[in-house]
Coordinates of C-alpha atoms and ligand atoms in Angstrom, one line a residue:
M153 CA 1.6 27.6 -17.5
L154 CA 4.0 25.1 -18.7
L155 CA 4.3 21.3 -19.0
T156 CA 7.1 19.4 -20.8
I157 CA 7.3 15.8 -21.9
T158 CA 10.5 14.3 -22.9
T159 CA 11.5 10.8 -24.3
T160 CA 14.8 9.4 -25.0
H161 CA 13.3 6.4 -26.9
V162 CA 15.2 6.3 -30.3
P163 CA 14.2 7.9 -32.6
A164 CA 13.1 10.4 -30.1
T165 CA 11.3 12.5 -32.6
D166 CA 8.7 9.8 -33.0
L167 CA 7.1 11.5 -30.0
G168 CA 5.7 13.9 -32.6
F169 CA 3.7 11.1 -34.0
L170 CA 2.4 9.9 -30.7
L171 CA 1.4 13.5 -29.8
H172 CA 0.0 14.1 -33.2
K173 CA 2.1 17.4 -33.3
N174 CA 4.9 18.0 -35.6
P175 CA 8.3 18.7 -33.9
A176 CA 9.2 20.9 -36.9
R177 CA 6.7 23.7 -36.1
A178 CA 5.0 25.3 -33.3
Q179 CA 1.2 25.1 -33.0
S180 CA -1.3 27.3 -31.3
T181 CA -4.8 26.4 -30.4
S182 CA -7.4 28.6 -29.0
V183 CA -9.1 27.0 -25.9
S184 CA -11.9 28.3 -23.7
V185 CA -9.3 29.7 -21.3
G186 CA -6.9 31.1 -23.5
T187 CA -4.2 30.0 -26.0
A188 CA -2.4 26.8 -26.0
H189 CA 0.9 26.4 -27.7
V190 CA 2.8 23.2 -28.5
L191 CA 6.4 23.6 -29.2
Y192 CA 9.6 21.4 -29.2
P193 CA 12.5 23.1 -27.5
E194 CA 14.6 20.0 -28.5
A195 CA 14.1 17.5 -31.1
T196 CA 17.0 15.1 -31.9
E197 CA 17.2 11.5 -32.6
S198 CA 18.2 10.8 -29.1
R199 CA 16.0 13.2 -27.1
C200 CA 12.9 15.0 -27.9
T201 CA 10.9 17.4 -25.7
A202 CA 7.4 18.7 -26.3
A203 CA 6.3 21.6 -24.4
L204 CA 2.6 22.6 -23.8
L205 CA 2.5 26.2 -22.9
L206 CA -0.9 27.8 -22.0
E207 CA -1.4 31.4 -22.1
V208 CA -4.2 32.1 -19.9
D209 CA -6.6 35.1 -20.7
P210 CA -7.6 36.1 -17.1
I211 CA -10.2 38.4 -18.5
A212 CA -11.8 35.8 -20.6
L213 CA -11.7 33.5 -17.7
V214 CA -13.9 35.8 -15.6
R215 CA -16.1 37.5 -18.3
G216 CA -18.8 36.4 -20.4
R217 CA -18.2 32.6 -19.7
S218 CA -21.5 31.0 -18.6
G219 CA -20.9 28.1 -16.3
T220 CA -17.6 29.1 -14.8
R221 CA -17.5 29.3 -11.1
G222 CA -17.6 33.0 -10.2
G223 CA -18.7 33.8 -13.7
S224 CA -21.8 35.5 -12.4
G225 CA -22.8 37.1 -9.1
P226 CA -20.9 39.6 -7.1
E227 CA -17.8 37.6 -6.8
A228 CA -17.1 37.9 -10.5
F229 CA -16.1 41.5 -9.9
T230 CA -13.7 41.1 -7.0
L231 CA -10.0 41.8 -7.7
G232 CA -9.1 38.3 -7.0
Q233 CA -10.7 37.1 -10.0
Y234 CA -8.3 39.2 -12.1
V235 CA -5.1 39.0 -9.9
N236 CA -4.4 35.5 -8.9
D237 CA -2.1 32.6 -9.8
R238 CA -4.2 31.2 -12.7
P239 CA -1.8 32.5 -15.6
Y240 CA 1.3 31.1 -13.9
A241 CA 0.7 27.8 -12.1
A242 CA -0.3 24.5 -13.7
S243 CA -3.6 23.9 -12.6
S244 CA -7.1 22.6 -13.7
L245 CA -6.9 25.1 -16.6
L246 CA -3.8 23.4 -18.1
A247 CA -5.8 20.0 -18.0
V248 CA -8.5 21.7 -20.1
A249 CA -5.8 22.7 -22.7
L250 CA -4.1 19.2 -22.3
G251 CA -7.4 17.4 -23.0
R252 CA -8.0 19.5 -26.0
V253 CA -4.6 19.7 -27.6
F254 CA -3.7 16.1 -27.1
A255 CA -7.2 14.6 -27.5
S256 CA -6.2 12.1 -30.1
A257 CA -2.9 11.2 -28.3
R258 CA -4.9 10.4 -25.2
R259 CA -6.7 7.8 -26.9
G260 CA -3.5 5.9 -27.6
T261 CA -3.7 6.0 -31.3
S262 CA -1.1 6.9 -34.0
K263 CA -1.6 6.4 -37.7
E264 CA 2.2 6.6 -38.3
R265 CA 3.3 4.5 -35.2
P266 CA 0.5 2.4 -34.1
E267 CA 2.8 0.1 -32.2
L268 CA 4.8 2.5 -30.5
A269 CA 1.6 4.2 -29.3
G270 CA 0.9 1.0 -27.3
T271 CA 4.4 0.6 -26.0
P272 CA 5.8 2.0 -22.9
I273 CA 8.8 4.2 -23.6
P274 CA 11.0 6.2 -21.3
L275 CA 9.3 9.5 -20.3
E276 CA 10.1 12.5 -18.3
V277 CA 7.5 15.0 -17.4
A278 CA 8.3 18.5 -15.9
L279 CA 6.0 20.9 -14.3
P280 CA 8.0 23.8 -13.0
A281 CA 5.1 25.2 -11.0
L282 CA 2.2 22.9 -10.1
S283 CA -0.5 24.2 -7.9
C284 CA -1.0 21.5 -5.4
R285 CA -3.1 21.1 -2.2
G286 CA -1.2 18.8 0.1
G287 CA 2.2 19.7 -1.3
A288 CA 4.9 17.4 -2.6
A289 CA 3.7 14.5 -0.5
M290 CA 0.5 14.6 -2.4
V291 CA 2.2 14.5 -5.7
E292 CA 4.1 11.4 -4.7
R293 CA 0.7 9.8 -3.6
F294 CA -0.8 10.4 -6.8
F295 CA 1.9 9.5 -9.3
A296 CA 4.1 6.8 -7.4
P297 CA 1.4 4.1 -7.6
L298 CA 1.2 4.6 -11.3
G299 CA 4.8 3.6 -11.9
W300 CA 6.4 7.1 -11.9
S301 CA 9.4 8.0 -10.0
V302 CA 8.6 11.3 -8.5
D303 CA 10.9 14.2 -7.7
A304 CA 8.7 16.9 -6.2
A305 CA 10.0 19.9 -4.2
P306 CA 8.0 22.8 -2.8
V307 CA 8.6 26.2 -4.3
P308 CA 9.4 28.7 -1.6
L309 CA 7.0 31.8 -1.2
D310 CA 10.0 34.1 -1.6
D311 CA 13.7 33.1 -2.3
A312 CA 15.0 36.0 -0.3
A313 CA 12.5 36.4 2.6
D314 CA 11.9 33.4 4.8
W315 CA 8.3 33.1 4.4
G316 CA 8.1 29.4 4.0
D317 CA 6.7 27.3 1.1
S318 CA 4.1 28.4 -1.3
R319 CA 1.4 25.9 -2.4
Y320 CA 3.4 25.3 -5.6
V321 CA 5.5 22.3 -6.3
R322 CA 8.2 21.8 -8.8
V323 CA 7.8 18.3 -10.1
R324 CA 9.8 16.0 -12.3
L325 CA 8.4 12.5 -13.1
T326 CA 10.3 9.8 -14.8
G327 CA 9.1 6.4 -15.9
T328 CA 8.5 3.9 -18.7
L329 CA 5.0 4.4 -19.8
R330 CA 2.7 4.6 -22.7
V331 CA 2.5 8.2 -23.8
A332 CA -1.4 8.0 -23.7
D333 CA -1.2 6.7 -20.1
A334 CA 1.0 9.6 -19.2
L335 CA -1.3 12.1 -20.7
N336 CA -4.3 10.7 -19.0
H337 CA -2.6 10.6 -15.6
L338 CA -1.8 14.3 -16.1
Y339 CA -5.2 15.2 -17.3
V340 CA -6.7 13.8 -14.1
A341 CA -3.7 14.8 -11.8
L342 CA -3.9 18.6 -12.6
P343 CA -7.3 19.4 -11.4
V344 CA -7.1 16.8 -8.5
L345 CA -3.9 18.3 -7.2
D346 CA -4.9 21.7 -7.7
D347 CA -8.3 20.9 -6.1
S348 CA -10.0 24.1 -7.0
K349 CA -11.8 23.3 -10.3
H350 CA -12.4 26.6 -12.2
Y351 CA -15.4 25.3 -14.0
W352 CA -18.8 24.0 -13.1
V353 CA -18.7 20.2 -12.5
S354 CA -21.5 18.5 -14.4
P355 CA -22.5 15.0 -14.3
E356 CA -20.5 14.5 -17.7
E357 CA -17.4 15.0 -15.7
V358 CA -18.0 11.4 -14.4
D359 CA -17.7 10.1 -17.7
K360 CA -14.6 12.2 -18.5
L361 CA -13.0 11.0 -15.4
L362 CA -13.7 7.3 -16.0
R363 CA -12.4 7.6 -19.5
A364 CA -9.3 9.2 -18.5
G365 CA -8.9 6.9 -15.7
A366 CA -9.5 3.6 -17.6
G367 CA -7.0 0.9 -16.7
W368 CA -5.5 2.7 -13.6
L369 CA -7.8 4.5 -11.4
A370 CA -10.0 1.6 -10.2
D371 CA -6.9 0.1 -8.8
H372 CA -5.3 3.4 -7.5
P373 CA -4.9 3.3 -3.6
D374 CA -6.2 6.9 -3.4
R375 CA -8.9 6.5 -6.0
E376 CA -11.6 7.8 -3.7
L377 CA -9.7 11.0 -2.9
I378 CA -9.0 11.4 -6.6
T379 CA -12.5 10.9 -7.4
R380 CA -13.9 13.2 -4.8
R381 CA -11.4 16.0 -5.8
Y382 CA -11.9 15.6 -9.5
L383 CA -15.7 16.0 -9.0
A384 CA -15.0 19.0 -6.8
H385 CA -16.4 17.3 -3.7
K386 CA -19.8 16.7 -5.2
G387 CA -20.8 13.8 -3.0
A388 CA -23.5 12.4 -5.3
L389 CA -21.2 12.5 -8.4
A390 CA -18.4 11.0 -6.5
R391 CA -20.5 8.1 -5.2
Q392 CA -21.8 7.4 -8.8
A393 CA -18.2 7.4 -10.0
M394 CA -17.0 5.0 -7.3
A395 CA -19.9 2.6 -7.8
R396 CA -18.9 2.6 -11.7
L397 CA -15.3 2.2 -10.8
A398 CA -16.2 -0.9 -8.7
E399 CA -17.8 -2.4 -11.7
V400 CA -14.8 -1.9 -13.9
D401 CA -12.8 -4.4 -11.9
D402 CA -14.8 -7.3 -10.6
S403 CA -12.0 -8.9 -8.6
D404 CA -11.8 -5.9 -6.3
P405 CA -14.6 -5.9 -3.7
D406 CA -13.0 -3.1 -1.8
A407 CA -14.0 -0.4 -4.3
L408 CA -17.6 -1.1 -3.6
D409 CA -17.0 -1.2 0.1
D410 CA -15.6 2.3 -0.3
A411 CA -18.4 3.5 -2.5
T412 CA -21.1 2.2 -0.3
A413 CA -19.9 3.2 3.0
P414 CA -21.6 6.5 3.5
A415 CA -19.2 8.2 5.7
R416 CA -16.3 7.6 3.4
T417 CA -17.7 9.6 0.6
A418 CA -19.0 12.6 2.4
A419 CA -17.3 15.7 1.2
P420 CA -15.2 17.4 3.7
A421 CA -16.3 20.6 5.2
P422 CA -15.0 23.7 3.4
G423 CA -11.3 24.3 4.2
E424 CA -10.8 21.0 5.7
D425 CA -7.8 19.3 4.4
D426 CA -8.8 15.8 3.3
L427 CA -5.3 14.6 4.0
E428 CA -6.0 14.8 7.6
V429 CA -9.6 14.5 8.4
P430 CA -9.6 13.7 12.0
D431 CA -12.7 11.4 12.4
R432 CA -12.6 9.8 9.2
P433 CA -13.4 6.1 9.6
V434 CA -10.9 3.7 8.6
P435 CA -11.9 2.1 5.3
L436 CA -13.5 -1.4 5.7
A437 CA -10.8 -3.0 3.4
L438 CA -8.0 -1.7 5.8
L439 CA -9.8 -2.9 8.9
R440 CA -10.0 -6.4 7.1
H441 CA -6.3 -6.3 6.3
G442 CA -5.5 -5.3 9.9
A443 CA -7.8 -8.1 11.3
V444 CA -6.2 -10.8 9.1
L445 CA -2.7 -9.6 9.8
A446 CA -3.3 -9.7 13.6
A447 CA -4.6 -13.3 13.4
L448 CA -1.6 -14.3 11.3
R449 CA 0.7 -12.8 13.8
S450 CA -1.1 -14.2 16.9
A451 CA -1.0 -17.6 15.3
G452 CA 2.9 -17.3 14.8
A453 CA 2.5 -17.9 11.1
R454 CA 5.9 -17.5 8.9
R455 CA 4.8 -19.1 5.6
V456 CA 1.6 -17.7 4.4
V457 CA -0.6 -18.5 1.3
D458 CA -3.2 -15.8 0.3
L459 CA -5.8 -17.9 -1.4
G460 CA -7.7 -15.9 -4.0
C461 CA -5.4 -13.0 -3.6
G462 CA -6.9 -11.1 -6.6
S463 CA -4.9 -8.2 -7.6
G464 CA -2.8 -8.3 -4.4
A465 CA -4.9 -6.3 -1.9
L466 CA -3.1 -8.0 1.1
L467 CA 0.3 -9.0 -0.4
P468 CA 2.1 -5.7 0.3
A469 CA 1.1 -5.7 4.0
L470 CA 2.3 -9.3 4.3
L471 CA 5.6 -8.5 2.5
A472 CA 6.2 -5.5 4.7
E473 CA 6.4 -7.8 7.7
P474 CA 9.7 -9.7 7.8
A475 CA 8.2 -12.2 10.1
F476 CA 6.4 -13.6 7.2
T477 CA 9.2 -15.4 5.6
E478 CA 7.4 -16.7 2.6
V479 CA 4.3 -15.2 0.9
V480 CA 2.4 -17.2 -1.9
G481 CA -0.6 -15.4 -3.7
V482 CA -2.8 -17.8 -5.5
D483 CA -5.6 -17.0 -7.9
V484 CA -7.6 -18.6 -10.6
S485 CA -7.5 -15.4 -12.7
A486 CA -4.3 -14.8 -14.6
R487 CA -5.5 -11.3 -15.2
A488 CA -5.7 -10.7 -11.5
L489 CA -2.2 -12.1 -10.9
E490 CA -0.7 -10.0 -13.7
E491 CA -2.3 -6.9 -12.0
A492 CA -0.9 -8.0 -8.6
A493 CA 2.6 -8.2 -10.2
R494 CA 2.0 -4.7 -11.7
R495 CA 0.8 -3.2 -8.5
L496 CA 3.6 -4.9 -6.5
R497 CA 6.0 -3.6 -9.0
L498 CA 7.6 -7.0 -9.1
D499 CA 10.1 -6.1 -11.7
R500 CA 11.5 -3.3 -9.5
M501 CA 11.3 -5.1 -6.1
P502 CA 14.5 -5.5 -4.1
E503 CA 15.9 -9.0 -4.5
R504 CA 15.4 -9.9 -0.8
R505 CA 11.8 -9.1 -0.8
R506 CA 11.2 -10.6 -4.3
E507 CA 12.5 -13.9 -3.0
R508 CA 10.0 -14.2 -0.2
L509 CA 6.9 -13.8 -2.8
R510 CA 5.4 -16.3 -5.2
L511 CA 2.3 -15.8 -7.3
L512 CA 0.7 -19.0 -8.5
Q513 CA -2.3 -19.5 -10.8
G514 CA -4.6 -22.2 -9.6
S515 CA -8.0 -23.1 -8.7
L516 CA -9.1 -23.6 -5.0
T517 CA -11.6 -26.2 -6.0
Y518 CA -8.9 -28.6 -7.0
A519 CA -6.6 -30.4 -4.6
D520 CA -3.2 -28.7 -5.3
R521 CA -0.1 -30.2 -3.5
R522 CA 1.7 -26.9 -4.1
L523 CA -0.3 -25.5 -1.3
A524 CA 0.4 -28.1 1.3
G525 CA 2.9 -27.5 4.3
Y526 CA 2.2 -23.7 4.9
D527 CA 1.6 -22.3 8.3
A528 CA -1.4 -20.4 7.4
A529 CA -4.0 -19.9 4.5
V530 CA -6.0 -16.7 4.2
L531 CA -9.2 -16.7 2.2
M532 CA -10.1 -13.1 2.4
E533 CA -13.4 -12.3 0.7
V534 CA -13.2 -15.2 -1.6
V535 CA -15.6 -18.1 -0.7
E536 CA -18.6 -15.7 -1.7
H537 CA -17.2 -15.8 -5.3
L538 CA -17.7 -19.5 -5.6
D539 CA -21.0 -21.2 -6.5
P540 CA -22.3 -22.8 -3.3
D541 CA -22.0 -26.3 -5.0
R542 CA -18.3 -25.8 -5.4
L543 CA -17.8 -25.2 -1.7
P544 CA -17.2 -28.7 -0.7
A545 CA -14.5 -28.9 -3.3
L546 CA -12.8 -26.0 -1.8
E547 CA -13.3 -27.3 1.7
H548 CA -11.6 -30.5 0.7
A549 CA -8.6 -28.7 -1.1
V550 CA -7.9 -26.2 1.8
F551 CA -8.9 -28.2 4.9
A552 CA -7.8 -31.7 3.8
V553 CA -5.1 -31.4 1.3
A554 CA -3.3 -28.0 1.8
R555 CA -4.2 -28.4 5.6
P556 CA -2.3 -25.4 7.1
A557 CA -2.1 -25.0 10.9
T558 CA -4.3 -21.9 10.5
V559 CA -6.9 -21.0 8.0
I560 CA -8.5 -17.4 8.0
V561 CA -11.8 -16.8 6.3
T562 CA -13.5 -13.4 5.8
T563 CA -16.8 -12.9 4.1
P564 CA -19.4 -10.2 4.0
N565 CA -22.2 -10.3 6.6
V566 CA -25.3 -9.8 4.5
E567 CA -27.4 -8.4 7.3
H568 CA -25.1 -5.4 7.5
N569 CA -26.1 -4.3 3.9
V570 CA -29.1 -2.3 5.0
R571 CA -26.5 0.0 6.6
Y572 CA -25.3 1.0 3.0
A573 CA -27.5 3.9 1.9
D574 CA -26.6 3.3 -1.7
L575 CA -27.2 -0.4 -1.9
A576 CA -30.7 -1.2 -3.0
A577 CA -32.6 -3.7 -0.9
G578 CA -31.7 -7.4 -1.7
V579 CA -28.8 -6.4 -3.8
L580 CA -25.3 -8.1 -2.9
R581 CA -22.3 -6.0 -2.5
H582 CA -20.5 -7.1 -5.6
R583 CA -21.9 -8.3 -8.8
D584 CA -19.6 -11.4 -8.7
H585 CA -20.8 -12.5 -5.4
R586 CA -22.7 -15.7 -5.6
F587 CA -24.2 -15.4 -2.3
E588 CA -23.7 -13.5 1.0
W589 CA -24.2 -15.1 4.3
T590 CA -26.0 -14.0 7.5
R591 CA -24.1 -14.3 10.6
R592 CA -25.9 -17.4 11.5
E593 CA -25.4 -19.0 8.0
F594 CA -21.6 -18.2 8.2
A595 CA -21.4 -19.7 11.8
S596 CA -23.1 -22.9 10.7
W597 CA -20.8 -23.4 7.7
V598 CA -17.8 -22.7 9.9
Q599 CA -18.9 -25.2 12.5
R600 CA -19.5 -27.9 10.1
V601 CA -16.2 -27.4 8.3
A602 CA -14.3 -27.2 11.6
S603 CA -15.6 -30.3 13.0
A604 CA -15.4 -32.4 9.9
S605 CA -11.8 -31.5 9.4
G606 CA -10.2 -31.4 12.9
Y607 CA -10.0 -27.7 13.4
D608 CA -11.0 -25.5 16.3
V609 CA -12.6 -22.2 15.3
R610 CA -13.1 -18.8 16.6
L611 CA -15.5 -16.2 15.1
L612 CA -14.6 -12.6 15.0
P613 CA -16.3 -9.3 13.8
V614 CA -14.4 -7.0 11.6
G615 CA -15.6 -3.3 11.5
V616 CA -18.2 -1.8 14.0
D617 CA -20.3 -4.5 15.4
D618 CA -23.7 -3.0 15.0
P619 CA -26.0 -4.1 17.7
E620 CA -28.8 -4.8 15.3
V621 CA -27.2 -6.1 12.1
G622 CA -23.7 -7.1 13.1
P623 CA -20.4 -6.2 11.6
P624 CA -19.9 -5.5 7.9
T625 CA -17.5 -8.4 7.7
S626 CA -17.4 -11.8 9.4
M627 CA -14.2 -13.5 10.1
A628 CA -13.2 -17.0 11.1
V629 CA -9.9 -18.2 12.4
F630 CA -9.6 -22.0 12.2
T631 CA -6.7 -23.6 14.2
R632 CA -5.7 -27.3 13.5
S633 CA -6.4 -29.3 16.4
S634 CA -3.3 -29.6 18.6
A635 CA -3.3 -33.4 18.4
D636 CA -2.9 -33.0 14.7
D637 CA 0.5 -32.0 13.5
G638 CA -0.5 -31.8 9.9
S639 CA 1.6 -34.7 8.8
T640 CA -1.2 -37.1 8.0
P641 CA -4.2 -35.0 6.7
S642 CA -7.3 -36.6 7.4
G643 CA -9.0 -38.1 4.4
V644 CA -5.9 -37.8 2.2
T645 CA -3.0 -40.1 2.0
R646 CA 0.5 -38.7 2.1
G647 CA 0.9 -39.8 -1.7
D648 CA -2.0 -37.4 -2.6
V649 CA -0.1 -34.4 -1.0
A650 CA 3.6 -35.0 -2.0
Ligands
SAH796 N1 -8.6 -11.7 -1.5 C1 -8.7 -10.4 -2.4 C2 -9.5 -10.7 -3.7 C3 -11.0 -11.0 -3.3 S1 -12.0 -11.1 -4.8 C4 -9.1 -9.2 -1.6 O1 -9.5 -9.5 -0.5 O2 -9.1 -8.2 -2.1 C5 -12.1 -12.9 -4.9 C6 -10.9 -13.5 -5.7 O3 -11.1 -14.9 -5.6 C7 -10.9 -13.0 -7.2 O4 -9.6 -12.6 -7.5 C8 -11.2 -14.4 -7.9 O5 -10.3 -14.5 -9.2 C9 -10.7 -15.5 -7.0 N2 -11.3 -16.7 -7.2 C10 -12.7 -17.0 -7.4 N3 -12.8 -18.4 -7.6 C11 -11.7 -18.9 -7.4 C12 -11.1 -20.3 -7.5 N4 -11.9 -21.3 -7.7 N5 -9.8 -20.4 -7.4 C13 -9.0 -19.5 -7.1 N6 -9.4 -18.1 -7.0 C14 -10.7 -17.9 -7.1

């Protein structure tokens, strides 16, 4: 089992300081599943490669190890326990070795090169045979959102015979990342892609996952799949991990939607491939994006502002449609905007797409003339983050000053919360929510704002409209009254706007 990490950062041999392993000599460490060796096949000023080689002891793996799956009971004596891929393919076993051998490196500290440890440097990771359920596409899904360029090709079952592809993938990752981040990505990726953890998954695994996933897992588009696979499809642990992930990033309400929707976290039946589970409900966040996009399309909007865009949940979908010629994301949180820029990979975005996007820091409770003159404004899951006494200021800034032709507002329907098995009675969906409205409360706010500011309004459910408690999300689409072309915003003189 082999994994190599290469850098071309000069002097490349500094990699030794970041990995806490001297390039001049090979080191061997005994780990629970065999012996791990770290050696440097090349170590020059311009290029340095560290190799982690795990020599698995298949007998040790089966015998005398309490807590291993198959370590007891009749299955422990089947031939398959001795003759299998474990010694050869990179799998969860390699993650155990990596976790152990590079424990200090994963914490991102280096006595000799403290600054370099915190600096992204050019890296190349190679895994000649990675065990991967879901194949090359799954490798891409895992690593690409983390900033890696992924080159993954399936390994054929037999080069001579035409037997098709094996479950192994040859992987080459390139990117500019901190070494600690790269190691933590791999530490989580190996068991997740392998998807057959060899050891018993205990509640401590949740802590391990969250520690290794700090700073990237909460925002990963496949965080739920990753969490579920990492925790070996133990539903209760996965739910616990998802709830804690949601707390990590309080600008992201979607994570909690995922964690609380019971059907989303149910473990797939044995043998079912979670890449294509047929009846899996669409996540609420995606339904919301779809509903907002549909409303924008039907309004014929071209220049769109996403107010309270957060870390950019909606922005990629907006940019993906050329009909939206200008997309502006606004948020009060600089951190959220930085995160949005990172997630959108702004630095690598093609020029033509980049030109259509702007990210602005600003507060929606202050009249902001930069936001005037757009076709549509989206307030997706934002109003409930404001203290109720700040809402009139937002109403003025959006409906009187910015005054776009269309305003789309979504917000949780609090009545629906009883359908979330994991949400205690009376608890809101997100700890930063200042309130959550019933359908009636939302409707009355919407009607009042519309009639005070000269808009017509339609209310629409998002998600399954439960006959008793209504849909999970309420949406309102405001349309500026046809007599009003927006040129003279009510209650505001032109001077305020320009
Ligand atoms: N629209 C995004 C994010 C919703 S979370 C989505 O649906 O995923 C709410 C966002 O509103 C947070 O990013 C928060 O920073 C932002 N926000 C809260 N109060 C704000 C204010 N006064 N002005 C601008 N943004 C605000």
